[in-house]
Amino acid sequence: MTTSTPAKIGYAPIQIILHWLIAAIVLFQIVFGESMVAATEAAEEGTALSATDAVLASAHYWAGISILVLVAVRLVVRLRMGAPEPAEGNPILAFLATATHWAFYALLVAVPISGLVTVYNNPEVGDIHQLAKPIFIILVGLHGAASLFHQFILRDGTLWRMLVTTK
């Protein structure tokens, strides 16, 4: 008689917390990231920076570092705990989901690093760093649309797995 481990159908609480925490910080970065641009331009031009932009630019810096640290934790957790199998269905959708998730991981590592390189080493990298904003917006939109598609069209419980811990 062979015993097998039941398939994992949901995420662990730590995975859910990390997902939503990183998502909230990325949203903050998208909405308030322009303050870092204002800070960079003020420094280049030798002009004064508003107090609001100064606080938000500092928050952008620290939020980027937080994302980098949290993504490192998330990747370690994912490697140790795994992830649920995609819902039964179309292999093309499963491939797109996997590709989108790894694109998120790549951006979540590359963008904070490019920001740090911009600040400490090479200001020209800032132009590349800024290209991440529209890419993130597109990925977040696709990710959100896909989760709603799974929830309301396919009704396969995919969205629920990132909202509630299941075994």
Coordinates of N, CA and C in Angstrom, one line a residue:
M1 N 0.9 -1.2 0.0 CA 0.0 0.0 0.0 C 0.9 1.2 0.0
T2 N 0.6 2.1 -0.9 CA 1.4 3.4 -0.9 C 0.6 4.5 -0.4
T3 N 1.3 5.4 0.3 CA 0.6 6.6 0.8 C 1.2 7.7 0.0
S4 N 0.3 8.6 -0.2 CA 0.7 9.9 -0.9 C 0.3 11.1 -0.1
T5 N 1.0 12.1 -0.3 CA 0.7 13.4 0.3 C -0.5 14.0 -0.5
P6 N -1.5 14.4 0.2 CA -2.6 15.0 -0.5 C -2.1 16.3 -1.2
A7 N -2.7 16.6 -2.3 CA -2.3 17.8 -3.1 C -2.6 19.0 -2.2
K8 N -1.7 20.0 -2.3 CA -2.0 21.2 -1.6 C -3.0 22.0 -2.4
I9 N -4.1 22.4 -1.7 CA -5.1 23.2 -2.4 C -5.2 24.6 -2.1
G10 N -4.4 25.1 -1.0 CA -4.5 26.4 -0.6 C -3.1 26.9 -0.2
Y11 N -3.0 28.2 0.1 CA -1.8 28.8 0.6 C -1.8 28.8 2.1
A12 N -0.6 28.8 2.7 CA -0.4 28.9 4.1 C -0.6 30.4 4.5
P13 N -1.0 30.6 5.8 CA -1.2 32.0 6.2 C -0.1 32.9 5.9
I14 N 1.2 32.5 6.1 CA 2.3 33.4 5.9 C 2.4 33.7 4.4
Q15 N 2.0 32.8 3.5 CA 2.0 33.1 2.1 C 0.9 34.2 1.7
I16 N -0.2 34.0 2.3 CA -1.3 35.0 2.1 C -1.0 36.3 2.6
I17 N -0.4 36.4 3.8 CA 0.0 37.7 4.4 C 1.1 38.3 3.6
L18 N 2.1 37.6 3.2 CA 3.1 38.2 2.3 C 2.6 38.7 1.0
H19 N 1.7 37.9 0.4 CA 1.1 38.3 -0.9 C 0.4 39.7 -0.7
W20 N -0.5 39.8 0.2 CA -1.3 41.1 0.4 C -0.4 42.2 0.9
L21 N 0.6 41.9 1.7 CA 1.5 43.0 2.2 C 2.3 43.6 1.1
I22 N 2.9 42.7 0.3 CA 3.7 43.1 -0.9 C 2.8 43.9 -1.9
A23 N 1.6 43.4 -2.1 CA 0.6 44.0 -3.0 C 0.3 45.4 -2.5
A24 N 0.1 45.6 -1.2 CA -0.2 46.9 -0.7 C 1.0 47.9 -0.8
I25 N 2.2 47.4 -0.6 CA 3.3 48.3 -0.7 C 3.6 48.6 -2.2
V26 N 3.4 47.7 -3.1 CA 3.5 48.0 -4.5 C 2.5 49.0 -5.0
L27 N 1.3 48.9 -4.5 CA 0.2 49.9 -4.8 C 0.7 51.3 -4.3
F28 N 1.2 51.3 -3.1 CA 1.7 52.6 -2.6 C 2.8 53.1 -3.5
Q29 N 3.7 52.3 -3.9 CA 4.8 52.7 -4.8 C 4.3 53.3 -6.1
I30 N 3.3 52.6 -6.7 CA 2.7 53.1 -8.0 C 2.0 54.4 -7.8
V31 N 1.3 54.6 -6.7 CA 0.5 55.8 -6.5 C 1.4 57.0 -6.1
F32 N 2.4 56.7 -5.2 CA 3.2 57.9 -4.7 C 4.6 57.9 -5.2
G33 N 5.0 57.1 -6.2 CA 6.4 57.0 -6.6 C 6.8 58.3 -7.3
E34 N 5.9 59.1 -7.8 CA 6.3 60.3 -8.5 C 7.0 61.3 -7.6
S35 N 6.9 61.2 -6.3 CA 7.6 62.0 -5.3 C 9.1 61.8 -5.4
M36 N 9.5 60.5 -5.7 CA 10.9 60.3 -5.9 C 11.4 61.0 -7.1
V37 N 10.6 61.0 -8.2 CA 11.0 61.8 -9.4 C 11.2 63.3 -9.0
A38 N 10.2 63.8 -8.3 CA 10.3 65.2 -7.9 C 11.6 65.4 -7.0
A39 N 11.9 64.5 -6.1 CA 13.1 64.6 -5.3 C 14.4 64.6 -6.2
T40 N 14.4 63.7 -7.1 CA 15.6 63.6 -8.0 C 15.7 64.9 -8.8
E41 N 14.6 65.4 -9.4 CA 14.7 66.6 -10.2 C 15.1 67.8 -9.3
A42 N 14.6 67.9 -8.1 CA 15.0 69.0 -7.2 C 16.4 69.0 -6.9
A43 N 17.0 67.8 -6.7 CA 18.4 67.6 -6.4 C 19.2 68.0 -7.6
E44 N 18.8 67.6 -8.8 CA 19.6 67.9 -10.0 C 19.5 69.4 -10.3
E45 N 18.4 70.1 -10.0 CA 18.2 71.5 -10.3 C 18.6 72.4 -9.2
G46 N 18.9 71.8 -8.0 CA 19.2 72.6 -6.8 C 18.1 73.4 -6.3
T47 N 16.9 72.9 -6.5 CA 15.7 73.6 -6.0 C 15.2 72.9 -4.7
A48 N 14.3 73.6 -4.0 CA 13.7 73.1 -2.8 C 12.7 72.0 -3.1
L49 N 12.6 71.1 -2.3 CA 11.6 70.0 -2.4 C 10.5 70.3 -1.3
S50 N 9.2 70.1 -1.7 CA 8.2 70.2 -0.7 C 8.3 69.2 0.4
A51 N 7.8 69.5 1.5 CA 7.8 68.6 2.7 C 7.1 67.3 2.3
T52 N 6.0 67.4 1.6 CA 5.2 66.2 1.3 C 6.1 65.3 0.4
D53 N 6.7 65.9 -0.7 CA 7.5 65.1 -1.6 C 8.7 64.5 -0.9
A54 N 9.3 65.3 0.1 CA 10.4 64.7 0.8 C 10.0 63.5 1.6
V55 N 8.9 63.6 2.3 CA 8.4 62.4 3.1 C 8.1 61.2 2.2
L56 N 7.4 61.5 1.1 CA 7.0 60.4 0.2 C 8.1 59.8 -0.5
A57 N 9.1 60.7 -0.9 CA 10.4 60.1 -1.5 C 11.1 59.2 -0.6
S58 N 11.2 59.6 0.7 CA 11.8 58.7 1.7 C 11.0 57.5 1.9
A59 N 9.7 57.6 1.9 CA 8.9 56.4 2.1 C 9.0 55.5 0.9
H60 N 9.2 56.1 -0.3 CA 9.4 55.3 -1.5 C 10.6 54.4 -1.4
Y61 N 11.7 55.1 -1.0 CA 13.0 54.4 -0.8 C 12.8 53.2 0.1
W62 N 12.3 53.5 1.3 CA 12.1 52.4 2.3 C 11.1 51.3 1.9
A63 N 10.1 51.7 1.2 CA 9.1 50.8 0.8 C 9.8 49.8 -0.3
G64 N 10.6 50.4 -1.1 CA 11.3 49.5 -2.1 C 12.2 48.5 -1.4
I65 N 12.9 49.0 -0.4 CA 13.8 48.0 0.4 C 12.9 47.0 1.1
S66 N 11.8 47.4 1.6 CA 10.9 46.4 2.2 C 10.4 45.4 1.3
I67 N 10.0 45.8 0.1 CA 9.6 44.9 -1.0 C 10.7 43.9 -1.2
L68 N 11.9 44.3 -1.4 CA 13.0 43.4 -1.7 C 13.2 42.4 -0.6
V69 N 13.1 42.8 0.7 CA 13.2 41.9 1.8 C 12.0 40.9 1.8
L70 N 10.8 41.5 1.7 CA 9.6 40.6 1.8 C 9.6 39.6 0.6
V71 N 10.0 40.0 -0.6 CA 10.0 39.1 -1.7 C 11.0 38.0 -1.5
A72 N 12.2 38.3 -0.9 CA 13.2 37.3 -0.5 C 12.5 36.3 0.4
V73 N 11.8 36.8 1.4 CA 11.2 35.9 2.4 C 10.1 35.0 1.7
R74 N 9.3 35.7 0.8 CA 8.3 35.0 0.1 C 8.8 33.9 -0.8
L75 N 9.9 34.2 -1.5 CA 10.6 33.1 -2.3 C 11.1 32.0 -1.5
V76 N 11.7 32.2 -0.4 CA 12.1 31.1 0.5 C 10.9 30.3 1.0
V77 N 9.9 31.0 1.4 CA 8.7 30.3 1.9 C 8.1 29.5 0.7
R78 N 8.0 30.1 -0.5 CA 7.5 29.3 -1.6 C 8.3 28.1 -1.9
L79 N 9.6 28.2 -1.9 CA 10.5 27.1 -2.1 C 10.3 26.0 -1.1
R80 N 10.1 26.4 0.2 CA 10.0 25.4 1.3 C 8.6 24.8 1.4
M81 N 7.6 25.6 1.1 CA 6.2 25.2 1.3 C 5.5 24.8 0.0
G82 N 6.0 25.3 -1.1 CA 5.4 25.1 -2.4 C 4.2 26.0 -2.6
A83 N 3.5 25.7 -3.7 CA 2.3 26.4 -4.0 C 1.2 25.4 -4.5
P84 N 0.0 25.7 -4.4 CA -1.0 24.8 -4.9 C -0.9 24.6 -6.4
E85 N -1.4 23.5 -6.8 CA -1.4 23.2 -8.3 C -2.5 24.2 -8.9
P86 N -2.3 24.6 -10.1 CA -3.3 25.4 -10.8 C -4.6 24.6 -10.8
A87 N -5.7 25.3 -10.8 CA -7.0 24.7 -11.0 C -7.1 23.9 -12.2
E88 N -7.8 22.8 -12.2 CA -8.0 22.0 -13.4 C -8.5 22.9 -14.6
G89 N -8.0 22.6 -15.7 CA -8.5 23.4 -16.9 C -7.5 23.5 -18.0
N90 N -7.6 24.6 -18.6 CA -6.8 24.9 -19.8 C -5.3 25.0 -19.5
P91 N -4.5 24.2 -20.1 CA -3.0 24.3 -19.9 C -2.4 25.6 -20.3
I92 N -3.0 26.3 -21.3 CA -2.6 27.6 -21.7 C -2.8 28.6 -20.6
L93 N -3.9 28.5 -19.9 CA -4.2 29.4 -18.8 C -3.2 29.2 -17.7
A94 N -2.9 27.9 -17.4 CA -2.0 27.5 -16.4 C -0.6 28.1 -16.7
F95 N -0.2 28.0 -18.0 CA 1.1 28.5 -18.4 C 1.1 30.1 -18.2
L96 N 0.1 30.7 -18.6 CA 0.0 32.2 -18.5 C 0.1 32.6 -17.0
A97 N -0.6 31.8 -16.2 CA -0.6 32.1 -14.7 C 0.8 32.0 -14.2
T98 N 1.5 30.9 -14.5 CA 2.9 30.7 -14.1 C 3.8 31.8 -14.6
A99 N 3.7 32.1 -15.9 CA 4.5 33.2 -16.5 C 4.3 34.5 -15.8
T100 N 3.0 34.8 -15.5 CA 2.7 36.1 -14.9 C 3.3 36.2 -13.5
H101 N 3.2 35.1 -12.7 CA 3.7 35.1 -11.4 C 5.2 35.2 -11.4
W102 N 5.9 34.6 -12.3 CA 7.4 34.7 -12.3 C 7.8 36.1 -12.8
A103 N 7.0 36.7 -13.7 CA 7.2 38.1 -14.1 C 7.1 39.0 -12.9
F104 N 6.1 38.8 -12.1 CA 6.0 39.6 -10.9 C 7.2 39.4 -10.0
Y105 N 7.6 38.2 -9.8 CA 8.8 37.9 -8.9 C 10.1 38.6 -9.5
A106 N 10.2 38.5 -10.8 CA 11.4 39.2 -11.5 C 11.3 40.7 -11.3
L107 N 10.2 41.3 -11.5 CA 10.1 42.7 -11.3 C 10.2 43.1 -9.8
L108 N 9.7 42.3 -8.9 CA 9.7 42.6 -7.5 C 11.2 42.6 -7.0
V109 N 12.0 41.9 -7.7 CA 13.5 41.9 -7.3 C 14.2 43.0 -8.1
A110 N 14.0 43.0 -9.4 CA 14.8 43.9 -10.3 C 14.5 45.4 -10.0
V111 N 13.2 45.7 -9.8 CA 12.9 47.1 -9.6 C 13.5 47.8 -8.4
P112 N 13.4 47.1 -7.2 CA 14.1 47.8 -6.0 C 15.6 47.8 -6.2
I113 N 16.2 46.8 -6.8 CA 17.6 46.8 -7.1 C 18.0 48.0 -8.0
S114 N 17.2 48.1 -9.1 CA 17.5 49.2 -10.0 C 17.3 50.6 -9.3
G115 N 16.4 50.7 -8.4 CA 16.2 51.9 -7.7 C 17.4 52.2 -6.8
L116 N 17.9 51.2 -6.1 CA 19.2 51.4 -5.3 C 20.4 51.7 -6.2
V117 N 20.5 51.1 -7.3 CA 21.6 51.4 -8.2 C 21.5 52.9 -8.7
T118 N 20.2 53.3 -8.9 CA 20.0 54.7 -9.3 C 20.5 55.7 -8.3
V119 N 20.1 55.4 -7.0 CA 20.4 56.3 -5.9 C 21.9 56.3 -5.6
Y120 N 22.5 55.1 -5.6 CA 23.9 55.0 -5.1 C 25.0 54.9 -6.1
N121 N 24.6 54.7 -7.4 CA 25.7 54.4 -8.3 C 25.5 55.1 -9.7
N122 N 24.3 55.0 -10.3 CA 24.2 55.4 -11.7 C 22.8 56.0 -11.9
P123 N 22.7 57.3 -11.8 CA 21.4 58.0 -12.0 C 20.7 57.6 -13.3
E124 N 21.4 57.3 -14.4 CA 20.8 56.9 -15.6 C 19.9 55.7 -15.6
V125 N 20.2 54.8 -14.6 CA 19.4 53.6 -14.4 C 18.0 54.0 -14.0
G126 N 17.8 55.2 -13.5 CA 16.5 55.7 -13.1 C 15.5 55.7 -14.2
D127 N 15.9 55.9 -15.5 CA 15.0 55.9 -16.6 C 14.5 54.5 -16.8
I128 N 15.3 53.5 -16.6 CA 14.9 52.1 -16.7 C 14.0 51.7 -15.5
H129 N 14.4 52.2 -14.4 CA 13.6 52.0 -13.2 C 12.1 52.5 -13.3
Q130 N 12.0 53.7 -14.0 CA 10.7 54.2 -14.2 C 9.8 53.5 -15.2
L131 N 10.4 52.7 -16.0 CA 9.6 51.9 -17.0 C 8.9 50.8 -16.3
A132 N 9.2 50.5 -15.0 CA 8.5 49.4 -14.3 C 7.1 49.8 -14.0
K133 N 6.9 51.1 -13.7 CA 5.5 51.5 -13.3 C 4.4 51.0 -14.3
P134 N 4.5 51.3 -15.6 CA 3.5 50.9 -16.5 C 3.4 49.3 -16.6
I135 N 4.6 48.7 -16.5 CA 4.6 47.2 -16.6 C 3.9 46.7 -15.4
F136 N 4.2 47.2 -14.2 CA 3.5 46.8 -13.0 C 1.9 47.0 -13.1
I137 N 1.6 48.1 -13.6 CA 0.1 48.4 -13.8 C -0.5 47.4 -14.7
I138 N 0.1 47.1 -15.8 CA -0.4 46.1 -16.7 C -0.5 44.7 -16.0
L139 N 0.6 44.3 -15.4 CA 0.6 43.0 -14.7 C -0.5 42.9 -13.6
V140 N -0.6 44.0 -12.8 CA -1.6 44.0 -11.7 C -3.0 43.9 -12.3
G141 N -3.2 44.7 -13.4 CA -4.5 44.6 -14.1 C -4.8 43.2 -14.6
L142 N -3.8 42.6 -15.3 CA -4.0 41.2 -15.7 C -4.3 40.2 -14.6
H143 N -3.5 40.4 -13.5 CA -3.6 39.5 -12.4 C -5.0 39.6 -11.7
G144 N -5.4 40.9 -11.6 CA -6.8 41.1 -11.0 C -7.9 40.6 -11.9
A145 N -7.8 40.8 -13.2 CA -8.8 40.4 -14.1 C -8.8 38.8 -14.1
A146 N -7.6 38.2 -14.1 CA -7.6 36.7 -14.1 C -8.2 36.2 -12.8
S147 N -8.0 36.8 -11.7 CA -8.6 36.3 -10.4 C -10.1 36.5 -10.5
L148 N -10.6 37.5 -11.1 CA -12.0 37.7 -11.2 C -12.6 36.7 -12.2
F149 N -11.9 36.4 -13.3 CA -12.3 35.5 -14.3 C -12.4 34.1 -13.6
H150 N -11.4 33.7 -12.8 CA -11.4 32.4 -12.1 C -12.6 32.4 -11.1
Q151 N -12.9 33.5 -10.4 CA -13.9 33.5 -9.4 C -15.3 33.5 -10.0
F152 N -15.5 34.3 -11.0 CA -16.9 34.5 -11.5 C -17.3 33.8 -12.8
I153 N -16.3 33.4 -13.6 CA -16.6 32.7 -14.8 C -16.3 31.2 -14.7
L154 N -15.0 30.9 -14.3 CA -14.7 29.5 -14.1 C -15.2 28.9 -12.8
R155 N -15.3 29.8 -11.8 CA -15.8 29.3 -10.5 C -15.0 28.2 -9.9
D156 N -13.7 28.3 -10.0 CA -12.8 27.2 -9.6 C -12.1 27.4 -8.2
G157 N -12.4 28.5 -7.5 CA -11.9 28.7 -6.2 C -10.5 29.2 -6.2
T158 N -9.9 29.6 -7.3 CA -8.6 30.1 -7.3 C -8.4 31.4 -6.5
L159 N -9.3 32.3 -6.6 CA -9.2 33.6 -5.8 C -9.3 33.3 -4.3
W160 N -10.2 32.4 -4.0 CA -10.4 32.0 -2.6 C -9.2 31.5 -1.9
R161 N -8.3 30.9 -2.7 CA -7.1 30.3 -2.1 C -6.1 31.4 -1.6
M162 N -6.2 32.6 -2.1 CA -5.4 33.7 -1.6 C -6.1 34.6 -0.6
L163 N -7.3 34.2 -0.3 CA -8.1 35.0 0.7 C -8.2 34.2 2.0
V164 N -8.3 32.9 1.9 CA -8.5 32.1 3.1 C -7.6 30.9 3.1
T165 N -7.1 30.6 4.3 CA -6.2 29.4 4.4 C -7.0 28.1 4.3
T166 N -6.6 27.2 3.4 CA -7.2 25.9 3.3 C -6.2 24.8 3.4
K167 N -6.5 23.6 3.6 CA -5.6 22.5 3.7 C -5.8 21.6 2.5

